[in-house]
Amino acid sequence: MSAGLWQLLVAVSAFLAKAAAQETGAAPMVPALFVFGDSLLDSGNNNNLASLAKANYLPYGIDFAAGPTGRFCNGYTIVDELAELLGLPLVPAYSEASGSSQQLLQGVNYASAAAGILDESGGNFVGRIPFNQQIQNFESTVAQIAGSAGGTSAAASIVSRSIVFVGLGSNDYLNNYIMANYETRRHYTPQQFADLLVIQYASQLTRLFKAGARRFVVAGVGSMGCIPTILARSAEGRCSEEVDQLVAPFNAGVRGMLDGLNAGLPGATFTYLDNFRLFKLMLAHPASYGKIARAQQNSENVLLVACMAWPLMNKGCVRAGFDVVDRGCCGIGRNGGQMTCLPFMPPCADRERYLFWDAYHPTAAVNVIMARQAFDGASDVVSPVNVRRLAQL
């Protein structure tokens, strides 16, 4: 089967799943979605922190129904789309939901911009909630659920059947290892640093298991060598293969580590989302992925998916795709990456044609693709099972 046909089938399958859930009011596939991560997933936890990493101002959220919420994007994050595919409401930020036990029952987002696997990562941004603290917040949530759901057994049942999405590691590189004011690179080779991160990560994921989580989606670190802030460091705006090679041993180590956890933790399933591969594919074939993204965001009928994938089938189809892959939609300087999106700065008008929203983060159109690949993708992207299968276990 060709790559284009497989992309189409994934798009159609995810589209139908989401449409069916919305139109029939079907029960969610899982009780809840719990999210851990950094600015790629943050939905507002940094808003009230003394932090330089915030996105609670326009034009962030310009395409999100509630406007600026603290999401580092123009619209949906990966986990927003994933929640809808699972039949759940968008999960609230922990900073908003922690005072209400009822809000916690369908999931919580603990992600914090600038957070890392290591507590010290992201320190240049001052306030942030590292993964260790996010886990502690989750442990408090489980206790709150027990108090409102009828005891520890009821809470254990809810948590064990829920999906846990974890996406960390980017800041351990961008805002630690390759930062000039950190000593890390002088003390560790890339392989040694990857090993350090993976050992810590395994301990943290095991802690989530001990708190009751059983169904995990762990995203690798995406391709960072072509993000606008890295492109802007080159006078020619070239991608940095060196940066991508830095994260390669980490991603390989995480895959092996998850295999070990699957074998060693009874009742747990850890699935790996290869968003590095996905983003490389989008960079290599931007028009193809853009066509599918536009089709997915139009909920009128599934025929539009085929129309966008094969425009020659219908004279009324408009050929569209990701046309801009080397600059942020909202940013300043070379490649829109020398300074990220500032308050009330006018963004680009045709956001669906851009891979990057700002100097660091993808657009909502990219996030939708990532989520739908996680939900229904093949084993070369998400393994050993995709999220749909994980939810059915």
mmCIF file of C-alpha atoms in Angstrom:
data_model
loop_
_atom_site.group_PDB
_atom_site.id
_atom_site.type_symbol
_atom_site.label_atom_id
_atom_site.label_comp_id
_atom_site.label_asym_id
_atom_site.label_seq_id
_atom_site.Cartn_x
_atom_site.Cartn_y
_atom_site.Cartn_z
ATOM 1 C CA MET A 1 0.000 0.000 0.000
ATOM 2 C CA SER A 2 1.387 3.422 -0.926
ATOM 3 C CA ALA A 3 2.190 5.992 1.758
ATOM 4 C CA GLY A 4 -0.393 8.392 0.320
ATOM 5 C CA LEU A 5 -3.155 5.783 0.411
ATOM 6 C CA TRP A 6 -2.285 4.819 3.977
ATOM 7 C CA GLN A 7 -2.404 8.489 5.038
ATOM 8 C CA LEU A 8 -5.845 8.743 3.454
ATOM 9 C CA LEU A 9 -7.128 5.647 5.266
ATOM 10 C CA VAL A 10 -5.840 6.932 8.613
ATOM 11 C CA ALA A 11 -7.512 10.300 7.958
ATOM 12 C CA VAL A 12 -10.819 8.700 7.000
ATOM 13 C CA SER A 13 -10.784 6.328 9.984
ATOM 14 C CA ALA A 14 -10.037 9.085 12.485
ATOM 15 C CA PHE A 15 -12.575 11.399 10.848
ATOM 16 C CA LEU A 16 -15.314 8.783 11.146
ATOM 17 C CA ALA A 17 -14.437 8.035 14.771
ATOM 18 C CA LYS A 18 -14.645 11.690 15.726
ATOM 19 C CA ALA A 19 -17.821 12.332 13.712
ATOM 20 C CA ALA A 20 -19.549 9.301 15.206
ATOM 21 C CA ALA A 21 -18.707 10.343 18.749
ATOM 22 C CA GLN A 22 -19.951 13.886 18.144
ATOM 23 C CA GLU A 23 -23.161 12.956 16.357
ATOM 24 C CA THR A 24 -24.319 10.009 18.475
ATOM 25 C CA GLY A 25 -23.185 11.218 21.861
ATOM 26 C CA ALA A 26 -21.474 7.861 22.319
ATOM 27 C CA ALA A 27 -19.799 7.068 25.612
ATOM 28 C CA PRO A 28 -16.094 7.917 25.759
ATOM 29 C CA MET A 29 -13.729 5.104 24.857
ATOM 30 C CA VAL A 30 -11.882 5.582 28.169
ATOM 31 C CA PRO A 31 -12.825 7.241 31.466
ATOM 32 C CA ALA A 32 -10.181 9.978 31.272
ATOM 33 C CA LEU A 33 -7.051 11.381 29.631
ATOM 34 C CA PHE A 34 -4.110 12.478 31.785
ATOM 35 C CA VAL A 35 -1.410 14.585 30.114
ATOM 36 C CA PHE A 36 2.206 15.241 31.117
ATOM 37 C CA GLY A 37 4.607 17.343 29.108
ATOM 38 C CA ASP A 38 5.987 20.727 28.118
ATOM 39 C CA SER A 39 4.853 23.655 25.948
ATOM 40 C CA LEU A 40 3.807 21.345 23.116
ATOM 41 C CA LEU A 41 0.992 20.138 25.400
ATOM 42 C CA ASP A 42 0.559 22.874 28.032
ATOM 43 C CA SER A 43 -3.000 24.231 28.188
ATOM 44 C CA GLY A 44 -2.500 26.968 30.756
ATOM 45 C CA ASN A 45 -0.555 25.690 33.759
ATOM 46 C CA ASN A 46 2.073 28.420 33.404
ATOM 47 C CA ASN A 47 -0.440 31.263 33.269
ATOM 48 C CA ASN A 48 -0.195 32.114 36.951
ATOM 49 C CA LEU A 49 3.466 31.254 37.435
ATOM 50 C CA ALA A 50 6.294 33.773 37.605
ATOM 51 C CA SER A 51 7.505 32.456 34.268
ATOM 52 C CA LEU A 52 8.879 33.747 30.990
ATOM 53 C CA ALA A 53 7.231 30.796 29.239
ATOM 54 C CA LYS A 54 3.629 31.915 28.787
ATOM 55 C CA ALA A 55 1.156 31.996 25.919
ATOM 56 C CA ASN A 56 -2.000 33.461 27.478
ATOM 57 C CA TYR A 57 -2.178 36.362 25.037
ATOM 58 C CA LEU A 58 -3.131 36.917 21.418
ATOM 59 C CA PRO A 59 -2.278 35.846 18.790
ATOM 60 C CA TYR A 60 -1.863 32.532 20.639
ATOM 61 C CA GLY A 61 -5.261 30.863 20.554
ATOM 62 C CA ILE A 62 -6.410 32.934 17.583
ATOM 63 C CA ASP A 63 -8.099 29.841 16.098
ATOM 64 C CA PHE A 64 -9.166 28.314 19.415
ATOM 65 C CA ALA A 65 -12.803 28.780 20.433
ATOM 66 C CA ALA A 66 -11.897 30.074 23.902
ATOM 67 C CA GLY A 67 -9.142 32.346 22.592
ATOM 68 C CA PRO A 68 -5.778 32.555 24.389
ATOM 69 C CA THR A 69 -5.683 29.910 27.139
ATOM 70 C CA GLY A 70 -1.977 29.281 27.566
ATOM 71 C CA ARG A 71 -1.675 26.877 24.637
ATOM 72 C CA PHE A 72 1.494 27.539 22.627
ATOM 73 C CA CYS A 73 -0.358 27.287 19.355
ATOM 74 C CA ASN A 74 -2.939 28.987 17.185
ATOM 75 C CA GLY A 75 -5.511 26.286 17.991
ATOM 76 C CA TYR A 76 -5.580 22.653 19.083
ATOM 77 C CA THR A 77 -2.667 20.795 20.618
ATOM 78 C CA ILE A 78 -2.141 17.083 19.963
ATOM 79 C CA VAL A 79 -3.970 16.117 23.152
ATOM 80 C CA ASP A 80 -6.949 18.366 22.392
ATOM 81 C CA GLU A 81 -7.583 16.442 19.185
ATOM 82 C CA LEU A 82 -6.831 13.138 20.897
ATOM 83 C CA ALA A 83 -9.384 13.873 23.627
ATOM 84 C CA GLU A 84 -12.093 14.439 21.016
ATOM 85 C CA LEU A 85 -11.159 11.259 19.157
ATOM 86 C CA LEU A 86 -11.570 9.371 22.434
ATOM 87 C CA GLY A 87 -14.983 10.969 22.939
ATOM 88 C CA LEU A 88 -13.821 13.095 25.867
ATOM 89 C CA PRO A 89 -14.117 16.830 26.491
ATOM 90 C CA LEU A 90 -10.914 18.855 26.279
ATOM 91 C CA VAL A 91 -9.115 18.130 29.530
ATOM 92 C CA PRO A 92 -8.568 21.138 31.807
ATOM 93 C CA ALA A 93 -5.217 22.413 33.033
ATOM 94 C CA TYR A 94 -4.357 21.189 36.526
ATOM 95 C CA SER A 95 -4.136 24.822 37.690
ATOM 96 C CA GLU A 96 -7.824 25.231 36.829
ATOM 97 C CA ALA A 97 -9.198 21.832 37.808
ATOM 98 C CA SER A 98 -7.334 20.875 40.977
ATOM 99 C CA GLY A 99 -9.941 22.512 43.207
ATOM 100 C CA SER A 100 -12.849 20.571 41.706
ATOM 101 C CA SER A 101 -13.023 16.787 42.113
ATOM 102 C CA GLN A 102 -15.741 16.522 39.448
ATOM 103 C CA GLN A 103 -13.553 18.227 36.848
ATOM 104 C CA LEU A 104 -10.791 15.719 37.523
ATOM 105 C CA LEU A 105 -12.870 12.658 36.669
ATOM 106 C CA GLN A 106 -12.425 12.910 32.881
ATOM 107 C CA GLY A 107 -8.796 13.879 32.950
ATOM 108 C CA VAL A 108 -6.292 16.607 33.711
ATOM 109 C CA ASN A 109 -3.460 18.282 31.831
ATOM 110 C CA TYR A 110 -0.342 18.717 33.998
ATOM 111 C CA ALA A 111 1.975 19.862 31.173
ATOM 112 C CA SER A 112 4.059 22.966 31.740
ATOM 113 C CA ALA A 113 6.018 25.030 29.225
ATOM 114 C CA ALA A 114 9.817 24.789 29.730
ATOM 115 C CA ALA A 115 9.444 21.592 31.777
ATOM 116 C CA GLY A 116 11.901 18.768 31.358
ATOM 117 C CA ILE A 117 12.664 15.276 32.522
ATOM 118 C CA LEU A 118 15.420 16.837 34.614
ATOM 119 C CA ASP A 119 14.300 19.379 37.200
ATOM 120 C CA GLU A 120 16.970 21.866 36.146
ATOM 121 C CA SER A 121 16.024 21.927 32.451
ATOM 122 C CA GLY A 122 14.237 25.086 31.303
ATOM 123 C CA GLY A 123 15.655 27.153 34.156
ATOM 124 C CA ASN A 124 16.242 30.148 31.882
ATOM 125 C CA PHE A 125 12.465 30.612 31.809
ATOM 126 C CA VAL A 126 12.328 30.723 35.629
ATOM 127 C CA GLY A 127 8.905 29.320 36.609
ATOM 128 C CA ARG A 128 7.846 25.930 35.236
ATOM 129 C CA ILE A 129 6.560 22.604 36.580
ATOM 130 C CA PRO A 130 9.120 19.829 35.948
ATOM 131 C CA PHE A 131 7.985 16.275 35.295
ATOM 132 C CA ASN A 132 8.684 15.213 38.876
ATOM 133 C CA GLN A 133 6.278 17.856 40.167
ATOM 134 C CA GLN A 134 3.713 16.957 37.510
ATOM 135 C CA ILE A 135 3.791 13.380 38.789
ATOM 136 C CA GLN A 136 3.300 14.606 42.341
ATOM 137 C CA ASN A 137 0.276 16.584 41.148
ATOM 138 C CA PHE A 138 -1.092 13.422 39.523
ATOM 139 C CA GLU A 139 -0.680 11.515 42.784
ATOM 140 C CA SER A 140 -2.729 14.231 44.495
ATOM 141 C CA THR A 141 -5.350 13.929 41.754
ATOM 142 C CA VAL A 142 -5.680 10.178 42.303
ATOM 143 C CA ALA A 143 -6.301 10.830 45.987
ATOM 144 C CA GLN A 144 -8.956 13.432 45.103
ATOM 145 C CA ILE A 145 -10.651 11.014 42.708
ATOM 146 C CA ALA A 146 -10.734 8.405 45.447
ATOM 147 C CA GLY A 147 -12.486 10.901 47.692
ATOM 148 C CA SER A 148 -15.197 11.699 45.161
ATOM 149 C CA ALA A 149 -15.591 8.385 43.346
ATOM 150 C CA GLY A 150 -16.186 6.108 46.319
ATOM 151 C CA GLY A 151 -12.774 5.059 47.560
ATOM 152 C CA THR A 152 -9.394 3.800 46.400
ATOM 153 C CA SER A 153 -10.777 0.823 44.453
ATOM 154 C CA ALA A 154 -13.076 3.037 42.387
ATOM 155 C CA ALA A 155 -10.245 5.487 41.749
ATOM 156 C CA ALA A 156 -7.919 2.655 40.743
ATOM 157 C CA SER A 157 -10.496 1.403 38.239
ATOM 158 C CA ILE A 158 -10.877 4.862 36.658
ATOM 159 C CA VAL A 159 -7.146 5.564 36.452
ATOM 160 C CA SER A 160 -6.125 2.117 35.203
ATOM 161 C CA ARG A 161 -8.592 2.293 32.283
ATOM 162 C CA SER A 162 -7.621 5.840 31.326
ATOM 163 C CA ILE A 163 -5.014 6.969 28.797
ATOM 164 C CA VAL A 164 -1.849 8.650 30.051
ATOM 165 C CA PHE A 165 -0.067 10.769 27.418
ATOM 166 C CA VAL A 166 3.541 11.765 28.146
ATOM 167 C CA GLY A 167 5.673 13.994 25.949
ATOM 168 C CA LEU A 168 8.921 15.323 27.432
ATOM 169 C CA GLY A 169 12.588 15.684 26.573
ATOM 170 C CA SER A 170 12.660 18.657 24.193
ATOM 171 C CA ASN A 171 13.638 21.134 26.905
ATOM 172 C CA ASP A 172 16.325 18.822 28.216
ATOM 173 C CA TYR A 173 18.033 19.506 24.889
ATOM 174 C CA LEU A 174 16.884 22.953 23.718
ATOM 175 C CA ASN A 175 16.920 24.522 27.186
ATOM 176 C CA ASN A 176 19.676 22.552 28.851
ATOM 177 C CA TYR A 177 22.127 20.506 26.783
ATOM 178 C CA ILE A 178 22.650 22.967 23.900
ATOM 179 C CA MET A 179 22.299 26.141 25.991
ATOM 180 C CA ALA A 180 25.600 27.986 26.439
ATOM 181 C CA ASN A 181 24.918 28.885 30.079
ATOM 182 C CA TYR A 182 24.491 25.216 31.073
ATOM 183 C CA GLU A 183 27.521 23.056 31.893
ATOM 184 C CA THR A 184 25.776 19.863 30.801
ATOM 185 C CA ARG A 185 27.394 19.488 27.396
ATOM 186 C CA ARG A 186 30.860 19.817 28.899
ATOM 187 C CA HIS A 187 30.184 16.915 31.273
ATOM 188 C CA TYR A 188 28.260 14.454 29.089
ATOM 189 C CA THR A 189 28.639 13.127 25.576
ATOM 190 C CA PRO A 190 25.339 12.927 23.620
ATOM 191 C CA GLN A 191 25.070 9.220 24.406
ATOM 192 C CA GLN A 192 25.844 9.717 28.097
ATOM 193 C CA PHE A 193 23.239 12.456 28.359
ATOM 194 C CA ALA A 194 20.642 10.341 26.559
ATOM 195 C CA ASP A 195 21.368 7.473 28.963
ATOM 196 C CA LEU A 196 20.978 9.822 31.945
ATOM 197 C CA LEU A 197 17.618 11.041 30.656
ATOM 198 C CA VAL A 198 16.321 7.557 29.843
ATOM 199 C CA ILE A 199 17.206 6.197 33.296
ATOM 200 C CA GLN A 200 15.423 9.114 34.957
ATOM 201 C CA TYR A 201 12.462 8.800 32.570
ATOM 202 C CA ALA A 202 12.066 5.088 33.341
ATOM 203 C CA SER A 203 11.951 5.842 37.053
ATOM 204 C CA GLN A 204 9.338 8.568 36.510
ATOM 205 C CA LEU A 205 7.109 6.420 34.307
ATOM 206 C CA THR A 206 7.345 3.624 36.881
ATOM 207 C CA ARG A 207 6.188 6.109 39.496
ATOM 208 C CA LEU A 208 3.097 6.824 37.371
ATOM 209 C CA PHE A 209 2.516 3.069 37.173
ATOM 210 C CA LYS A 210 2.705 2.810 40.956
ATOM 211 C CA ALA A 211 0.116 5.588 41.187
ATOM 212 C CA GLY A 212 -2.288 3.450 39.149
ATOM 213 C CA ALA A 213 -1.673 4.315 35.476
ATOM 214 C CA ARG A 214 -1.648 1.364 33.071
ATOM 215 C CA ARG A 215 -2.234 2.643 29.506
ATOM 216 C CA PHE A 216 0.585 4.898 28.358
ATOM 217 C CA VAL A 217 1.341 6.807 25.175
ATOM 218 C CA VAL A 218 4.909 8.127 25.265
ATOM 219 C CA ALA A 219 5.938 10.534 22.508
ATOM 220 C CA GLY A 220 9.553 10.704 21.443
ATOM 221 C CA VAL A 221 11.331 14.017 20.979
ATOM 222 C CA GLY A 222 10.407 15.409 17.582
ATOM 223 C CA SER A 223 12.774 16.628 14.896
ATOM 224 C CA MET A 224 14.223 19.924 16.178
ATOM 225 C CA GLY A 225 16.905 20.538 13.554
ATOM 226 C CA CYS A 226 14.496 22.421 11.268
ATOM 227 C CA ILE A 227 12.433 24.447 13.740
ATOM 228 C CA PRO A 228 12.600 28.205 13.054
ATOM 229 C CA THR A 229 14.735 29.055 16.081
ATOM 230 C CA ILE A 230 17.400 26.618 14.846
ATOM 231 C CA LEU A 231 17.063 27.715 11.199
ATOM 232 C CA ALA A 232 17.579 31.333 12.301
ATOM 233 C CA ARG A 233 21.018 30.476 13.705
ATOM 234 C CA SER A 234 22.265 29.834 10.173
ATOM 235 C CA ALA A 235 22.718 32.731 7.759
ATOM 236 C CA GLU A 236 21.425 30.432 5.015
ATOM 237 C CA GLY A 237 18.480 29.208 7.132
ATOM 238 C CA ARG A 238 19.674 25.622 6.953
ATOM 239 C CA CYS A 239 18.446 22.735 9.060
ATOM 240 C CA SER A 240 20.880 21.423 11.664
ATOM 241 C CA GLU A 241 21.567 17.728 11.281
ATOM 242 C CA GLU A 242 23.732 18.015 14.399
ATOM 243 C CA VAL A 243 20.725 18.950 16.549
ATOM 244 C CA ASP A 244 18.669 16.057 15.182
ATOM 245 C CA GLN A 245 21.562 13.671 15.781
ATOM 246 C CA LEU A 246 21.731 14.796 19.416
ATOM 247 C CA VAL A 247 18.229 13.496 20.145
ATOM 248 C CA ALA A 248 18.583 10.257 18.150
ATOM 249 C CA PRO A 249 20.159 8.247 21.008
ATOM 250 C CA PHE A 250 17.482 9.506 23.399
ATOM 251 C CA ASN A 251 14.621 8.367 21.159
ATOM 252 C CA ALA A 252 16.294 5.011 20.586
ATOM 253 C CA GLY A 253 16.833 4.640 24.327
ATOM 254 C CA VAL A 254 13.209 5.482 25.108
ATOM 255 C CA ARG A 255 11.957 2.819 22.692
ATOM 256 C CA GLY A 256 14.140 0.198 24.324
ATOM 257 C CA MET A 257 13.193 1.374 27.790
ATOM 258 C CA LEU A 258 9.475 1.117 26.995
ATOM 259 C CA ASP A 259 10.005 -2.438 25.743
ATOM 260 C CA GLY A 260 11.541 -3.215 29.116
ATOM 261 C CA LEU A 261 8.665 -1.635 31.021
ATOM 262 C CA ASN A 262 6.137 -3.567 28.931
ATOM 263 C CA ALA A 263 7.916 -6.775 29.876
ATOM 264 C CA GLY A 264 8.496 -5.879 33.510
ATOM 265 C CA LEU A 265 5.378 -4.050 34.749
ATOM 266 C CA PRO A 266 2.379 -6.401 34.938
ATOM 267 C CA GLY A 267 -0.826 -5.132 33.358
ATOM 268 C CA ALA A 268 0.808 -2.078 31.778
ATOM 269 C CA THR A 269 1.000 -1.181 28.095
ATOM 270 C CA PHE A 270 3.443 1.490 26.962
ATOM 271 C CA THR A 271 3.107 2.566 23.339
ATOM 272 C CA TYR A 272 5.615 4.796 21.567
ATOM 273 C CA LEU A 273 4.627 7.647 19.248
ATOM 274 C CA ASP A 274 7.420 8.326 16.766
ATOM 275 C CA ASN A 275 6.745 11.989 16.160
ATOM 276 C CA PHE A 276 10.345 12.444 14.994
ATOM 277 C CA ARG A 277 9.561 10.232 11.998
ATOM 278 C CA LEU A 278 6.192 11.898 11.478
ATOM 279 C CA PHE A 279 7.653 15.389 11.407
ATOM 280 C CA LYS A 280 10.433 14.338 9.055
ATOM 281 C CA LEU A 281 7.779 12.950 6.697
ATOM 282 C CA MET A 282 5.873 16.237 6.818
ATOM 283 C CA LEU A 283 9.047 18.178 6.042
ATOM 284 C CA ALA A 284 9.789 15.871 3.121
ATOM 285 C CA HIS A 285 6.221 15.805 1.722
ATOM 286 C CA PRO A 286 4.552 18.973 3.031
ATOM 287 C CA ALA A 287 1.931 19.308 0.315
ATOM 288 C CA SER A 288 0.573 15.784 0.817
ATOM 289 C CA TYR A 289 0.224 16.146 4.567
ATOM 290 C CA GLY A 290 -1.198 19.624 4.263
ATOM 291 C CA LYS A 291 -3.970 18.379 1.973
ATOM 292 C CA ILE A 292 -4.984 15.796 4.528
ATOM 293 C CA ALA A 293 -4.805 18.313 7.382
ATOM 294 C CA ARG A 294 -7.187 20.653 5.610
ATOM 295 C CA ALA A 295 -9.597 17.833 4.938
ATOM 296 C CA GLN A 296 -9.546 16.759 8.562
ATOM 297 C CA GLN A 297 -10.404 20.218 9.811
ATOM 298 C CA ASN A 298 -13.538 20.393 7.662
ATOM 299 C CA SER A 299 -16.280 18.338 9.334
ATOM 300 C CA GLU A 300 -18.911 18.557 6.578
ATOM 301 C CA ASN A 301 -18.324 15.184 4.962
ATOM 302 C CA VAL A 302 -15.707 12.515 4.601
ATOM 303 C CA LEU A 303 -15.622 12.886 0.809
ATOM 304 C CA LEU A 304 -13.570 16.017 1.338
ATOM 305 C CA VAL A 305 -10.757 13.813 2.630
ATOM 306 C CA ALA A 306 -10.582 11.993 -0.694
ATOM 307 C CA CYS A 307 -10.953 15.282 -2.518
ATOM 308 C CA MET A 308 -7.955 16.746 -0.743
ATOM 309 C CA ALA A 309 -5.843 13.613 -1.137
ATOM 310 C CA TRP A 310 -6.576 13.156 -4.833
ATOM 311 C CA PRO A 311 -7.724 16.540 -6.189
ATOM 312 C CA LEU A 312 -7.870 15.310 -9.808
ATOM 313 C CA MET A 313 -10.833 13.096 -8.857
ATOM 314 C CA ASN A 314 -13.048 16.148 -8.596
ATOM 315 C CA LYS A 315 -12.776 19.341 -10.628
ATOM 316 C CA GLY A 316 -14.242 21.255 -7.693
ATOM 317 C CA CYS A 317 -11.362 20.303 -5.403
ATOM 318 C CA VAL A 318 -8.879 22.964 -4.408
ATOM 319 C CA ARG A 319 -5.261 21.848 -4.306
ATOM 320 C CA ALA A 320 -3.815 22.934 -0.965
ATOM 321 C CA GLY A 321 -1.048 21.856 1.370
ATOM 322 C CA PHE A 322 1.703 22.958 3.698
ATOM 323 C CA ASP A 323 3.524 25.487 1.535
ATOM 324 C CA VAL A 324 5.701 27.147 4.188
ATOM 325 C CA VAL A 325 8.058 24.860 6.077
ATOM 326 C CA ASP A 326 11.000 27.151 6.868
ATOM 327 C CA ARG A 327 9.562 29.937 9.010
ATOM 328 C CA GLY A 328 7.140 30.540 11.839
ATOM 329 C CA CYS A 329 3.702 31.962 11.162
ATOM 330 C CA CYS A 330 4.261 34.356 14.068
ATOM 331 C CA GLY A 331 7.795 35.467 14.876
ATOM 332 C CA ILE A 332 10.477 38.063 14.306
ATOM 333 C CA GLY A 333 13.676 38.057 12.261
ATOM 334 C CA ARG A 334 15.221 35.437 10.035
ATOM 335 C CA ASN A 335 12.853 32.494 9.471
ATOM 336 C CA GLY A 336 10.471 34.071 11.988
ATOM 337 C CA GLY A 337 12.664 32.378 14.549
ATOM 338 C CA GLN A 338 15.015 34.946 16.062
ATOM 339 C CA MET A 339 12.312 36.051 18.477
ATOM 340 C CA THR A 340 9.093 34.150 19.078
ATOM 341 C CA CYS A 341 5.539 35.458 18.844
ATOM 342 C CA LEU A 342 4.993 38.639 20.882
ATOM 343 C CA PRO A 343 1.710 39.927 22.385
ATOM 344 C CA PHE A 344 -0.739 41.147 19.733
ATOM 345 C CA MET A 345 1.767 40.619 16.937
ATOM 346 C CA PRO A 346 -0.098 39.969 13.649
ATOM 347 C CA PRO A 347 0.401 36.343 12.588
ATOM 348 C CA CYS A 348 0.287 35.056 9.037
ATOM 349 C CA ALA A 349 -3.203 34.945 7.519
ATOM 350 C CA ASP A 350 -2.973 31.503 5.893
ATOM 351 C CA ARG A 351 -2.035 29.514 8.984
ATOM 352 C CA GLU A 352 -3.102 26.137 7.605
ATOM 353 C CA ARG A 353 -0.296 26.366 5.048
ATOM 354 C CA TYR A 354 2.405 26.660 7.733
ATOM 355 C CA LEU A 355 4.137 23.805 9.520
ATOM 356 C CA PHE A 356 5.347 26.100 12.300
ATOM 357 C CA TRP A 357 3.252 28.456 14.364
ATOM 358 C CA ASP A 358 6.108 30.254 16.115
ATOM 359 C CA ALA A 359 9.857 29.809 16.635
ATOM 360 C CA TYR A 360 9.406 26.478 18.433
ATOM 361 C CA HIS A 361 5.925 25.018 18.009
ATOM 362 C CA PRO A 362 3.876 23.487 15.177
ATOM 363 C CA THR A 363 0.558 24.831 13.952
ATOM 364 C CA ALA A 364 -2.770 23.319 14.952
ATOM 365 C CA ALA A 365 -2.980 21.675 11.513
ATOM 366 C CA VAL A 366 0.195 19.709 12.293
ATOM 367 C CA ASN A 367 -1.063 18.799 15.761
ATOM 368 C CA VAL A 368 -4.266 17.385 14.267
ATOM 369 C CA ILE A 369 -2.240 15.144 11.962
ATOM 370 C CA MET A 370 -0.022 13.976 14.835
ATOM 371 C CA ALA A 371 -3.037 13.121 16.981
ATOM 372 C CA ARG A 372 -4.814 11.207 14.243
ATOM 373 C CA GLN A 373 -1.689 9.236 13.435
ATOM 374 C CA ALA A 374 -1.358 8.405 17.138
ATOM 375 C CA PHE A 375 -4.999 7.322 17.204
ATOM 376 C CA ASP A 376 -5.140 5.192 14.068
ATOM 377 C CA GLY A 377 -1.605 5.031 12.689
ATOM 378 C CA ALA A 378 0.385 1.969 11.658
ATOM 379 C CA SER A 379 3.215 0.377 13.636
ATOM 380 C CA ASP A 380 5.915 2.397 11.870
ATOM 381 C CA VAL A 381 4.530 5.487 13.623
ATOM 382 C CA VAL A 382 2.937 4.214 16.828
ATOM 383 C CA SER A 383 3.785 0.877 18.395
ATOM 384 C CA PRO A 384 3.129 -1.723 19.701
ATOM 385 C CA VAL A 385 -0.493 -0.499 19.411
ATOM 386 C CA ASN A 386 -2.150 2.737 18.365
ATOM 387 C CA VAL A 387 -4.341 4.727 20.751
ATOM 388 C CA ARG A 388 -7.582 3.266 19.434
ATOM 389 C CA ARG A 389 -6.305 -0.257 20.193
ATOM 390 C CA LEU A 390 -4.853 0.873 23.523
ATOM 391 C CA ALA A 391 -8.243 2.227 24.571
ATOM 392 C CA GLN A 392 -9.855 -1.105 23.705
ATOM 393 C CA LEU A 393 -7.508 -3.278 25.769
#
